[in-house]
Short mmCIF file of C-alpha atoms in Angstrom, two decimals:
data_model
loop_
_atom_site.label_atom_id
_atom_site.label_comp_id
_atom_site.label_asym_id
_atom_site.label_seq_id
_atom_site.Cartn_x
_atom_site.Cartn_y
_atom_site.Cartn_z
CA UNK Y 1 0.00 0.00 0.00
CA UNK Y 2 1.48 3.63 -1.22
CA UNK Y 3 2.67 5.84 1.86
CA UNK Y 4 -0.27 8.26 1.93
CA UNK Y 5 0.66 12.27 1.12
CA UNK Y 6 1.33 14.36 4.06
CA UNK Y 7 -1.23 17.19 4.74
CA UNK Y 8 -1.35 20.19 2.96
CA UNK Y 9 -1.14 22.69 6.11
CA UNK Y 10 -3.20 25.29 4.13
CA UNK Y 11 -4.17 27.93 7.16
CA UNK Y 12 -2.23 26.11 9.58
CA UNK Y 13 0.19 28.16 12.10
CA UNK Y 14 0.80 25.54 14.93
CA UNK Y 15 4.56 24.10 14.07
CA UNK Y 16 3.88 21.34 16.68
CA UNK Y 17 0.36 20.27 15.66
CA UNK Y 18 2.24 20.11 11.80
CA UNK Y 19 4.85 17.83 13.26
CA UNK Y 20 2.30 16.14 15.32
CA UNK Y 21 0.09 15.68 12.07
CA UNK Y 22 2.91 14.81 10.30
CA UNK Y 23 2.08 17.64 7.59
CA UNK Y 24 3.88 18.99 5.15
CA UNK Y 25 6.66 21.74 6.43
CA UNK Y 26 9.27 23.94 3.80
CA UNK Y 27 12.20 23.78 6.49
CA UNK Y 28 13.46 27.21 7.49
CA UNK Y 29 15.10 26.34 10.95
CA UNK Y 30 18.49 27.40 9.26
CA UNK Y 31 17.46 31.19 9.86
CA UNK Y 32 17.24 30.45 13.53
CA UNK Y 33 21.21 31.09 13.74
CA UNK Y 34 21.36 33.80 11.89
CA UNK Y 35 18.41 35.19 13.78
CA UNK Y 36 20.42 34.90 17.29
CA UNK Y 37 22.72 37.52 16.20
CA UNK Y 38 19.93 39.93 16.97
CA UNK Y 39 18.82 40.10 20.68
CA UNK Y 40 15.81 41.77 19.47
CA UNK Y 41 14.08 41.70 16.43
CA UNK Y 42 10.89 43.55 14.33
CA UNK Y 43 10.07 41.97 11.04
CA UNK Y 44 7.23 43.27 8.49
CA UNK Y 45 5.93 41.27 6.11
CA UNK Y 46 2.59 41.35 4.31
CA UNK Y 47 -0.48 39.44 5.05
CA UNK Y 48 -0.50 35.64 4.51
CA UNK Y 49 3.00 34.92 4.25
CA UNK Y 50 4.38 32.92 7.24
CA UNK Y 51 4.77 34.78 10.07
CA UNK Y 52 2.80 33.59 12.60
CA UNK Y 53 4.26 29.84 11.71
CA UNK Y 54 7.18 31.07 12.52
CA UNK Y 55 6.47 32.67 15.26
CA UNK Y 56 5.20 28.95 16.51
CA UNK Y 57 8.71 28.11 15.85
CA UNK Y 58 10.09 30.29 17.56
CA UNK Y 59 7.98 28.94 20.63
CA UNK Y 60 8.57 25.73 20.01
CA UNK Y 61 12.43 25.51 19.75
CA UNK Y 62 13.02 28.33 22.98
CA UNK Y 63 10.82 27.21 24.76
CA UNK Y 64 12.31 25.41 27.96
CA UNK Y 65 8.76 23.51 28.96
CA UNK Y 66 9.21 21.59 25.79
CA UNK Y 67 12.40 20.72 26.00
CA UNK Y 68 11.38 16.85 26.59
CA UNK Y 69 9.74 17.25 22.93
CA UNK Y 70 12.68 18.67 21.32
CA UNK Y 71 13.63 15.44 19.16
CA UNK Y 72 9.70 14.69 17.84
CA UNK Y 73 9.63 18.22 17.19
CA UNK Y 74 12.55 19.12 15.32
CA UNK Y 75 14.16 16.07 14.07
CA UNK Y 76 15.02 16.12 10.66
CA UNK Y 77 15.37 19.82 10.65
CA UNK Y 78 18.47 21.60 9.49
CA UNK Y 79 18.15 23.11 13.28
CA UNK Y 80 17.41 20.05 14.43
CA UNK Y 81 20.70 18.29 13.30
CA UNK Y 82 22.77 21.36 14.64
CA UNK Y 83 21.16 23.06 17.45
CA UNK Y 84 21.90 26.07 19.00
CA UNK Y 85 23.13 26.69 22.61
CA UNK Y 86 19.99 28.61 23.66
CA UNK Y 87 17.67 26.10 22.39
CA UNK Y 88 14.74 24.69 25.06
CA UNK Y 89 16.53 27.45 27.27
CA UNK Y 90 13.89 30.07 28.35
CA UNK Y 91 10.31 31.11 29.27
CA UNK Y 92 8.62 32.23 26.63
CA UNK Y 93 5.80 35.01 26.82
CA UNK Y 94 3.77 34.99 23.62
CA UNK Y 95 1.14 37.40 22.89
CA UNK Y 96 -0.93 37.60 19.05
CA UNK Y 97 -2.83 40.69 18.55
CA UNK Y 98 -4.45 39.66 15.12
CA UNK Y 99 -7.91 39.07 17.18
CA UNK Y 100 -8.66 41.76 18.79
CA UNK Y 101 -11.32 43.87 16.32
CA UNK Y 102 -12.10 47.71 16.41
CA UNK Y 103 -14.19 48.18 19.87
CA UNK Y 104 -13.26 51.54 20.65
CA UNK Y 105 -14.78 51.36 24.14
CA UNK Y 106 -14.36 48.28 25.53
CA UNK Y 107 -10.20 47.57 23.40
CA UNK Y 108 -7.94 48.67 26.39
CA UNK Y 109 -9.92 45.96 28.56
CA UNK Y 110 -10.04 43.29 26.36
CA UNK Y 111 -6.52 43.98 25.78
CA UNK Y 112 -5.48 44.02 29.46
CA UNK Y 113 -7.25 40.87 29.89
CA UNK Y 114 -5.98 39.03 27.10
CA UNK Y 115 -2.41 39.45 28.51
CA UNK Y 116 -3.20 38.79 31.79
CA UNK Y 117 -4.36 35.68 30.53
CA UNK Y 118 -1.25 34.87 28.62
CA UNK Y 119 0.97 35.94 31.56
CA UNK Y 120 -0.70 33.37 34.05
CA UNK Y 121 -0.45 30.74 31.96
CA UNK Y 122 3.36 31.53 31.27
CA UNK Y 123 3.60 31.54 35.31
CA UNK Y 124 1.81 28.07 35.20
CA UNK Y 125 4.05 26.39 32.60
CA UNK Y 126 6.98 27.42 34.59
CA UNK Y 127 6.55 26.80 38.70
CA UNK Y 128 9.59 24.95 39.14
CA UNK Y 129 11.22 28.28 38.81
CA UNK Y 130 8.54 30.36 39.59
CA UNK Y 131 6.56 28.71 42.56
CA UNK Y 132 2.45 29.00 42.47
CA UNK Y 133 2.30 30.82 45.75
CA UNK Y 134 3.81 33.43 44.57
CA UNK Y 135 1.79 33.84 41.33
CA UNK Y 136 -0.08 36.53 43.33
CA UNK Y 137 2.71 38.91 43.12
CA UNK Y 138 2.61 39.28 39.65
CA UNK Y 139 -0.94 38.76 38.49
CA UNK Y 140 -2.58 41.13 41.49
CA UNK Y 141 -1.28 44.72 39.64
CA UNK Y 142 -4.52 46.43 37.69
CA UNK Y 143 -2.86 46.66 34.72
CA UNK Y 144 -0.18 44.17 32.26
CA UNK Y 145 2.64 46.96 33.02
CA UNK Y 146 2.91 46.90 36.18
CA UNK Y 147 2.34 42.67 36.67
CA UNK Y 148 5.39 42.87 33.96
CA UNK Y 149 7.26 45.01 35.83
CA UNK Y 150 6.78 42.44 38.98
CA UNK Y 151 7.86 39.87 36.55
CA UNK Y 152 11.06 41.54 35.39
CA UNK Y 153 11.84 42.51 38.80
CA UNK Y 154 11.76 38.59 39.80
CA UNK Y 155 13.33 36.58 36.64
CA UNK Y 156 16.34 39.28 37.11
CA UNK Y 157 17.02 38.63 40.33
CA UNK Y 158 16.91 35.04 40.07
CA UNK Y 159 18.42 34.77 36.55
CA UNK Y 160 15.25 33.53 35.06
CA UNK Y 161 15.74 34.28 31.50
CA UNK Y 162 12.69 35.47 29.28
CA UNK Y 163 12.05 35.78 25.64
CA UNK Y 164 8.97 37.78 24.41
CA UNK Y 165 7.11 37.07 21.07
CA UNK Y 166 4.41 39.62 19.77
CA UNK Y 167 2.89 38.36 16.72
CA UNK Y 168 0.81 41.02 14.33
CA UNK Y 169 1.71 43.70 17.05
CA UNK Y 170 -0.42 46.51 14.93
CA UNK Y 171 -3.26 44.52 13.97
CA UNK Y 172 -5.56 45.99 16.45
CA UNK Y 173 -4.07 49.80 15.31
CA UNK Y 174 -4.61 49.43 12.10
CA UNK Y 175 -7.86 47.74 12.01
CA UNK Y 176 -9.23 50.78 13.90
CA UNK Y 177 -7.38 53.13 11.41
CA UNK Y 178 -9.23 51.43 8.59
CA UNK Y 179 -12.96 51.21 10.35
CA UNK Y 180 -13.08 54.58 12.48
CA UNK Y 181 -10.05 56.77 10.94
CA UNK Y 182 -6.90 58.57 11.23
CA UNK Y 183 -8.89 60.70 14.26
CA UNK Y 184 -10.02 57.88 16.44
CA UNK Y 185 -6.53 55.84 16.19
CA UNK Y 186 -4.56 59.30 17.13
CA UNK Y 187 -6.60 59.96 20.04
CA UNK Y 188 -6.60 56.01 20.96
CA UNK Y 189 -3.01 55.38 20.61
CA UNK Y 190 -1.25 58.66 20.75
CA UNK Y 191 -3.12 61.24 22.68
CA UNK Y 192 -1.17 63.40 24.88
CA UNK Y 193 1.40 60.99 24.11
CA UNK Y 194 3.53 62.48 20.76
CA UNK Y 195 4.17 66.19 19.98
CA UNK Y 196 3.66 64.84 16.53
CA UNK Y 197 0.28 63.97 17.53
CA UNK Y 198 -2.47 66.75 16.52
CA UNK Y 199 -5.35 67.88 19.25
CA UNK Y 200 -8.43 66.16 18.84
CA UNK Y 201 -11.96 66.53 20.26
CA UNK Y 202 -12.59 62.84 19.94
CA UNK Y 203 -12.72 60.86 23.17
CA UNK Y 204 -9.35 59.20 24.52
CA UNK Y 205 -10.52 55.80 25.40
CA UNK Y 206 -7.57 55.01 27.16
CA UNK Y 207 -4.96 56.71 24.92
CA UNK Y 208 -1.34 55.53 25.81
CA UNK Y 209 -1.95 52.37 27.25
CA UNK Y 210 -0.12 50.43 24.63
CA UNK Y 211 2.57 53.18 23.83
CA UNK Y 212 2.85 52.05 27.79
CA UNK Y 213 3.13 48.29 27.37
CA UNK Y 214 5.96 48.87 24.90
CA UNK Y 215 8.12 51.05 27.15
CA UNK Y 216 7.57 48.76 29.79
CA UNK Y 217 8.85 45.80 27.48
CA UNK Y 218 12.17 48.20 26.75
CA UNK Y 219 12.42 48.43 30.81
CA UNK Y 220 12.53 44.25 31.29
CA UNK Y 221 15.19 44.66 28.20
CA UNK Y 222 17.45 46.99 30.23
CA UNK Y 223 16.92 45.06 33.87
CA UNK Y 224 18.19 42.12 31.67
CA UNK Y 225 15.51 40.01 32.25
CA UNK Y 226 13.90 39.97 28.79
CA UNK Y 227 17.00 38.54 26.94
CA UNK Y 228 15.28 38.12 23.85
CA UNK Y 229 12.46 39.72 22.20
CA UNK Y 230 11.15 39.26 18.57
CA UNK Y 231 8.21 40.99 16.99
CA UNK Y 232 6.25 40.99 13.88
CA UNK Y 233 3.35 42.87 11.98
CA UNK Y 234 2.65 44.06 8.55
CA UNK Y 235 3.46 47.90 8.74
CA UNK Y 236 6.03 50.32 10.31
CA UNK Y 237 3.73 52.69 11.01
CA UNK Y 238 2.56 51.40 14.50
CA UNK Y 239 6.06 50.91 15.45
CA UNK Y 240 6.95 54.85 14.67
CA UNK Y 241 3.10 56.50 16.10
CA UNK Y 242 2.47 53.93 18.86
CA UNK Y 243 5.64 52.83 20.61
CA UNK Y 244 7.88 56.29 19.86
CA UNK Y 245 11.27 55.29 22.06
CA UNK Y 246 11.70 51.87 21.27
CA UNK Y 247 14.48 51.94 19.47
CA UNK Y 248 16.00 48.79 21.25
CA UNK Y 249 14.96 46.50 18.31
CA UNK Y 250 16.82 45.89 14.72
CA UNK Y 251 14.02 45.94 11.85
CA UNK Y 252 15.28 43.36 9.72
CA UNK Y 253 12.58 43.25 7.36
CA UNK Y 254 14.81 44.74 5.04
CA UNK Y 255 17.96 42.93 5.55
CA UNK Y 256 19.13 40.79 2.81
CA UNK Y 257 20.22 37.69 5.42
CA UNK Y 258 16.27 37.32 6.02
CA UNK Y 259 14.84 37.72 2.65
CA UNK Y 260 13.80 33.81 2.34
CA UNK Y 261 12.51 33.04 6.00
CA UNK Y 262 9.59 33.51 5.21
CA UNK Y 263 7.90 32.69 1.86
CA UNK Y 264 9.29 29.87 -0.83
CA UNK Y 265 11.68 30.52 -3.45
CA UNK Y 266 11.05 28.89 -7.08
CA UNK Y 267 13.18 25.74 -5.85
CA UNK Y 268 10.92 25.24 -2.61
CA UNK Y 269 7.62 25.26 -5.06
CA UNK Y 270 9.22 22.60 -6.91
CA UNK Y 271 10.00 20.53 -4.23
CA UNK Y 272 6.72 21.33 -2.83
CA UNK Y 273 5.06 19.73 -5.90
CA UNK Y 274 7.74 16.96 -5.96
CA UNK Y 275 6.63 15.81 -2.48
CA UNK Y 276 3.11 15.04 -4.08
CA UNK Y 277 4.60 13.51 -7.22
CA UNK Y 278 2.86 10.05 -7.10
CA UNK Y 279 -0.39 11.59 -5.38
CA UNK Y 280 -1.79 13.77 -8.05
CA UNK Y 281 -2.32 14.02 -11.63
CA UNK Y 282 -1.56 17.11 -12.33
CA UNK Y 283 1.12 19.04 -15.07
CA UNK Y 284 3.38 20.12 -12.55
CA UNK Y 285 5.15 22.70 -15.12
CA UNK Y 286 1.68 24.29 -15.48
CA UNK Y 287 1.48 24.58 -11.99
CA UNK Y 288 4.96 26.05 -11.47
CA UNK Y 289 4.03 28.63 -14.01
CA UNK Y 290 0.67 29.57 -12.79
CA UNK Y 291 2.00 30.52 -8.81
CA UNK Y 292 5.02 32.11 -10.80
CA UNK Y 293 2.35 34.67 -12.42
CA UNK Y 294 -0.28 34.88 -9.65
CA UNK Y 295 2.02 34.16 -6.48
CA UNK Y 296 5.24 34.96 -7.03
CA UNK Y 297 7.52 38.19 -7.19
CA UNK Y 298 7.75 39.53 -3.70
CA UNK Y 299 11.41 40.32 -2.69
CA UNK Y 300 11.88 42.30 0.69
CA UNK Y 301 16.04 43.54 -0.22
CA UNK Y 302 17.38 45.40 -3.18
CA UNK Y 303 20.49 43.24 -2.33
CA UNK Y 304 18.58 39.92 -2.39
CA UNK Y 305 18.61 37.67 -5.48
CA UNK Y 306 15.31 35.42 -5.17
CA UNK Y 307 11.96 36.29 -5.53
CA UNK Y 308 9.84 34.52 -3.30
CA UNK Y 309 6.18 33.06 -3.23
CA UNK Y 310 3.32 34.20 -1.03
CA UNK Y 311 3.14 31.01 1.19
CA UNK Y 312 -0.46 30.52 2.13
CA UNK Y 313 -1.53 31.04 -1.66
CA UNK Y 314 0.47 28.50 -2.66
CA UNK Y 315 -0.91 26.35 -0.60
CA UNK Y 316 -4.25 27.53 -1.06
CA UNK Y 317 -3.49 26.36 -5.07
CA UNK Y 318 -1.69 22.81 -4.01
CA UNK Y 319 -4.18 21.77 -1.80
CA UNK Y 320 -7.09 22.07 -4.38
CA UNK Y 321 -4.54 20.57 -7.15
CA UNK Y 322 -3.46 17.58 -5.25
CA UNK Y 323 -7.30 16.70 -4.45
CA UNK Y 324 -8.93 17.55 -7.87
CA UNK Y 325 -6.08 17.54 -10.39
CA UNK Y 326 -6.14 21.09 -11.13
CA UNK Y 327 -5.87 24.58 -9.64
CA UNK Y 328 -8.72 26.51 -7.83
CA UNK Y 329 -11.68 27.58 -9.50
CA UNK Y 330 -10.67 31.27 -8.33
CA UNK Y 331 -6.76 32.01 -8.03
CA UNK Y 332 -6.86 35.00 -5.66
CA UNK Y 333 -8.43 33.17 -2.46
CA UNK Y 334 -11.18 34.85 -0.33
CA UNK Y 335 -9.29 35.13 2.85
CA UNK Y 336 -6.72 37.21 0.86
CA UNK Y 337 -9.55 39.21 -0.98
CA UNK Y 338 -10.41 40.00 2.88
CA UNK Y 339 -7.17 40.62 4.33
CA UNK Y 340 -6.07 43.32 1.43
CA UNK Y 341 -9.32 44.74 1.31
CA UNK Y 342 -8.50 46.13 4.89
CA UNK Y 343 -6.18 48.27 3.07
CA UNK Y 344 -8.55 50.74 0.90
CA UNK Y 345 -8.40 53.12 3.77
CA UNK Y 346 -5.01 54.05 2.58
CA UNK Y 347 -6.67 55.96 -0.64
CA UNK Y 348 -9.40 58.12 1.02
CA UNK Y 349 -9.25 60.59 4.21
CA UNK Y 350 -12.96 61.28 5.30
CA UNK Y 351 -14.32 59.45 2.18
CA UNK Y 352 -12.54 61.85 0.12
CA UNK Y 353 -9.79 60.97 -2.69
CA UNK Y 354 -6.35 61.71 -1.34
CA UNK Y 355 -2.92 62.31 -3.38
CA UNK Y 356 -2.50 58.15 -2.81
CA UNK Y 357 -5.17 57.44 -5.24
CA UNK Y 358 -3.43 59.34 -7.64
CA UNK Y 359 -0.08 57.76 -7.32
CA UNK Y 360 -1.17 54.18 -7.28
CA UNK Y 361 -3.37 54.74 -10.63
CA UNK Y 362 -0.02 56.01 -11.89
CA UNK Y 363 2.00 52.89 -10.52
CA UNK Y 364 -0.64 50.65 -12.23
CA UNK Y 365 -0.24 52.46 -15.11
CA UNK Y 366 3.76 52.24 -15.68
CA UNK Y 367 4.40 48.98 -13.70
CA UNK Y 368 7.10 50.38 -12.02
CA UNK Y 369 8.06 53.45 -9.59
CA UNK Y 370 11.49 54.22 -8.38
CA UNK Y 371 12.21 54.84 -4.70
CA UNK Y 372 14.05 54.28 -1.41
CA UNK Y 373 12.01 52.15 0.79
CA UNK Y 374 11.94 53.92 3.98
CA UNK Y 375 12.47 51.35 7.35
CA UNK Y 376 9.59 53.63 9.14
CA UNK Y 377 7.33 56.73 9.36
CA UNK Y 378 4.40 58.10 11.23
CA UNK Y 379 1.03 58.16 10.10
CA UNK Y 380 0.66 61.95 9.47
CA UNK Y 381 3.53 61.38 6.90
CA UNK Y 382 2.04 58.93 5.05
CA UNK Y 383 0.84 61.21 1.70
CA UNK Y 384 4.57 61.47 1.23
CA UNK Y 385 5.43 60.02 -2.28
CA UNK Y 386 8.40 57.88 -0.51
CA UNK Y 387 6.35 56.45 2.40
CA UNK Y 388 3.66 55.83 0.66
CA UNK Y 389 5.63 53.86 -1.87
CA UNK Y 390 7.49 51.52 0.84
CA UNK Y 391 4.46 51.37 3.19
CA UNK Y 392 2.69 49.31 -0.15
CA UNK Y 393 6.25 47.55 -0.09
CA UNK Y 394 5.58 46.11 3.04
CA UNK Y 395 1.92 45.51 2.37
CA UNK Y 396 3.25 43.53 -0.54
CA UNK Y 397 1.46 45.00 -2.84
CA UNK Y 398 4.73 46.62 -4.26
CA UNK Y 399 7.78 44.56 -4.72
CA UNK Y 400 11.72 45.37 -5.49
CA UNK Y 401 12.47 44.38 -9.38
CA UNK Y 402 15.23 45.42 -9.36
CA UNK Y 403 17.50 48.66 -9.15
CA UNK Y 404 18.71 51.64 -11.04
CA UNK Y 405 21.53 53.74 -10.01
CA UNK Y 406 21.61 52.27 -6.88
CA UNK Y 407 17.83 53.15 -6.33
CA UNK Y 408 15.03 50.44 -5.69
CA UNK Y 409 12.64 49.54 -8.32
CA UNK Y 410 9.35 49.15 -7.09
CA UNK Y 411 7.14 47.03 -9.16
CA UNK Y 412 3.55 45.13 -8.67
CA UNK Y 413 4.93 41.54 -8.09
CA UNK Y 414 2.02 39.39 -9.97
CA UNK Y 415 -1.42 39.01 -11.05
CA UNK Y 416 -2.99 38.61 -7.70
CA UNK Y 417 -1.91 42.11 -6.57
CA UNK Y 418 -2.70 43.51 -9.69
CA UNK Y 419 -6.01 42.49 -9.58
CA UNK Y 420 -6.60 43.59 -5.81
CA UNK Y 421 -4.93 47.07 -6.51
CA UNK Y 422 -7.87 47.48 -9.30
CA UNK Y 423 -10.23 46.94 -7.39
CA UNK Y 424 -8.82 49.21 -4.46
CA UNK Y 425 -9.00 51.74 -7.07
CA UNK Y 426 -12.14 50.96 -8.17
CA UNK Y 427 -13.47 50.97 -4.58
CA UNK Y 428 -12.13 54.29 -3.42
CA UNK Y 429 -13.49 56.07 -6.59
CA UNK Y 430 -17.39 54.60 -5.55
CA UNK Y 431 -16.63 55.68 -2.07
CA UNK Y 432 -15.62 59.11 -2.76
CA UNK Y 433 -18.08 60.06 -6.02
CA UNK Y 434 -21.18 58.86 -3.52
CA UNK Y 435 -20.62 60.81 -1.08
CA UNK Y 436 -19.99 64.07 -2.96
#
């Protein structure tokens, strides 16, 4: 009897329940060395492409509680045949942001809850070093900063060493950016807070609580408690409005050394398609060259020299071509439909046309614009040509192509953002001619 095909993990983001499933898995553990040379970390990268997986290996490999599971987990791995010293070595505090939706009034609760949650069950994974009768200490303070701070205070005096993982740390920010407006996410997140940040009448709902929750996270990295911290999301912006001072970690979204960790290169599609060889009967150079025009293109360093694939859409496409023989009825899938529709906001302030629409009609119309991509930049800065440019860089809905004189070529990287950049145009024309 043939060796059934191992699972497509098409939405998956749990490395153990992959290995546990025994699912298919594009091995990046290799970037986990090259990753310890930073001590903290920010990445960007656009929607759908990895990062949360990673993030779950991240957990899985640092994490000292599964240190018995080390072998299942990894073996096989590049990492897993030459691991690091720090591996199964500390306590890991994750928190993901992607859930939390655009409740103006009831967000700095929810939030404070949510990490009070994940804090206590950090403290309950680890009582051989931090004993249960003294959980009170650090889960009695009203708000996440200050049971942090009680934290911090304890792991470095005792030499308890931490790493913190924040996955999609502006998901919440720019999901009320996109349904309420530049106004409400100012006077949420930035209030009294920047002298960038313009007087509004709105109402402050908290303002500052998260600017807060960063600073306090640069504190445990001074104490030396938090030795490690790594962070991801999809834009800069949060990072420059929202936690102004925290300047402690390296943004390496655009450094050449992590262009492939996340997304496949042309070789990983193959093998990809290789792995399901004798499962499917499918033309696999058909395949190759239908992700190469819908999925592929993205490439996140002008110094880099692959292009890489978005990795949940080519998934999306081998999942329904392994099981039917051919490619999806529709190419662009829905969940990515809804994940860059979030983005339309960009084109209109107040449901009016700004200068953006007019720049990305003319990108769509030449293919190609030339500019710097800038690491970061606050919101009020965003109608800037250059901004503007990189912030739909690390959207992904502009790619590098190459360079001239030096100076980036940005490009639209394949069909699928082609299409979805249409229809942003489309969309923000409608909104703006109905309500004049």
């Amino acid at each position: 009897m043939p060796t059934p095909p191992p699972p497509i993990p098409y939405g998956w983001s749990d490395f153990a329940l992959m290995r546990r499933e025994r699912s298919l898995y594009v091995d990046k553990t290799r970037f986990l060395r090259e990753l310890e040379s930073e001590r903290y970390a920010f990445l960007i990268r656009p929607r759908r492409f990895g990062k949360s997986l990673w993030v779950s290996v991240l957990e899985n490999y640092y994490d000292r509680g599964r240190k018995e599971r080390f072998e299942a987990l990894f073996a096989g791995t590049d990492i897993g045949r030459e691991p690091t010293a720090n591996r199964s070595r500390y306590v890991i505090l994750r928190f993901d942001f992607s859930a939390f939706d655009d409740a103006l009034e009831t967000l700095q609760e929810r939030f404070q809850t949510y990490c009070h949650t994940k804090l206590r069950g950090a403290l309950e994974r680890n009582e051989d070093l931090i004993p249960a009768d003294l959980h009170h200490r650090f889960l009695e303070p009203p708000t996440i900063d200050g049971k942090l701070n009680e934290l911090f205070d304890y792991a470095g005096n005792h030499g308890i060493p931490l790493y913190v993982l924040i996955d999609e740390y502006d998901n919440f920010a720019n999901t009320v950016l996109a349904h309420r407006g530049a106004e409400a996410y100012q006077s949420l997140f930035m209030r009294g807070e920047s002298p960038r940040a313009p007087r509004l009448k709105a109402p402050t709902y908290g303002s500052g609580f998260y600017r807060s929750f960063f600073a306090t996270l640069k504190a445990g990295t001074a104490g030396g408690a938090v030795e490690r911290l790594f962070v991801t999301g999809v834009s800069p912006i949060t990072m420059d409005d929202v936690t102004s001072g925290f300047n402690i970690a390296a943004n390496i979204s655009l450094d050449s050394r992590f262009n492939e960790m996340l997304g496949f290169t042309e070789g990983e599609v193959r093998g990809i398609l290789e792995t399901y060889r004798e499962n499917g009967a499918f033309n696999r150079d058909q395949a190759l060259s239908v992700m190469a025009e819908w999925y592929n293109g993205y490439r996140f360093s002008k110094v880099a020299e692959k292009d890489l694939h978005n990795t949940d859409m080519v998934l999306y496409y081998v999942k329904a071509l392994v099981n039917s023989g051919e490619g999806p009825g529709e190419l662009i899938d829905r969940n990515v439909r809804i994940d860059y529709g979030k983005l339309r906001h960009l084109l209109t302030v107040n449901r009016q046309l700004n200068g953006n629409f007019d720049l990305l009609r003319h990108v769509i119309g030449e293919g190609t614009a030339d500019s710097e991509v800038s690491s970061g930049f606050p919101l009020e800065r965003l109608n800037q040509r250059e901004n503007f440019l990189s912030l739909l860089h690390f959207f992904g809905l502009l790619s590098i192509r190459g360079l001239r004189g030096g100076r980036p070529q940005l490009g639209i990287p394949n069909q699928t953002v082609r299409r979805l950049m249409h229809s942003y145009l489309r969309d923000a024309y409608a909104t703006a001619t109905s309500s004049s």
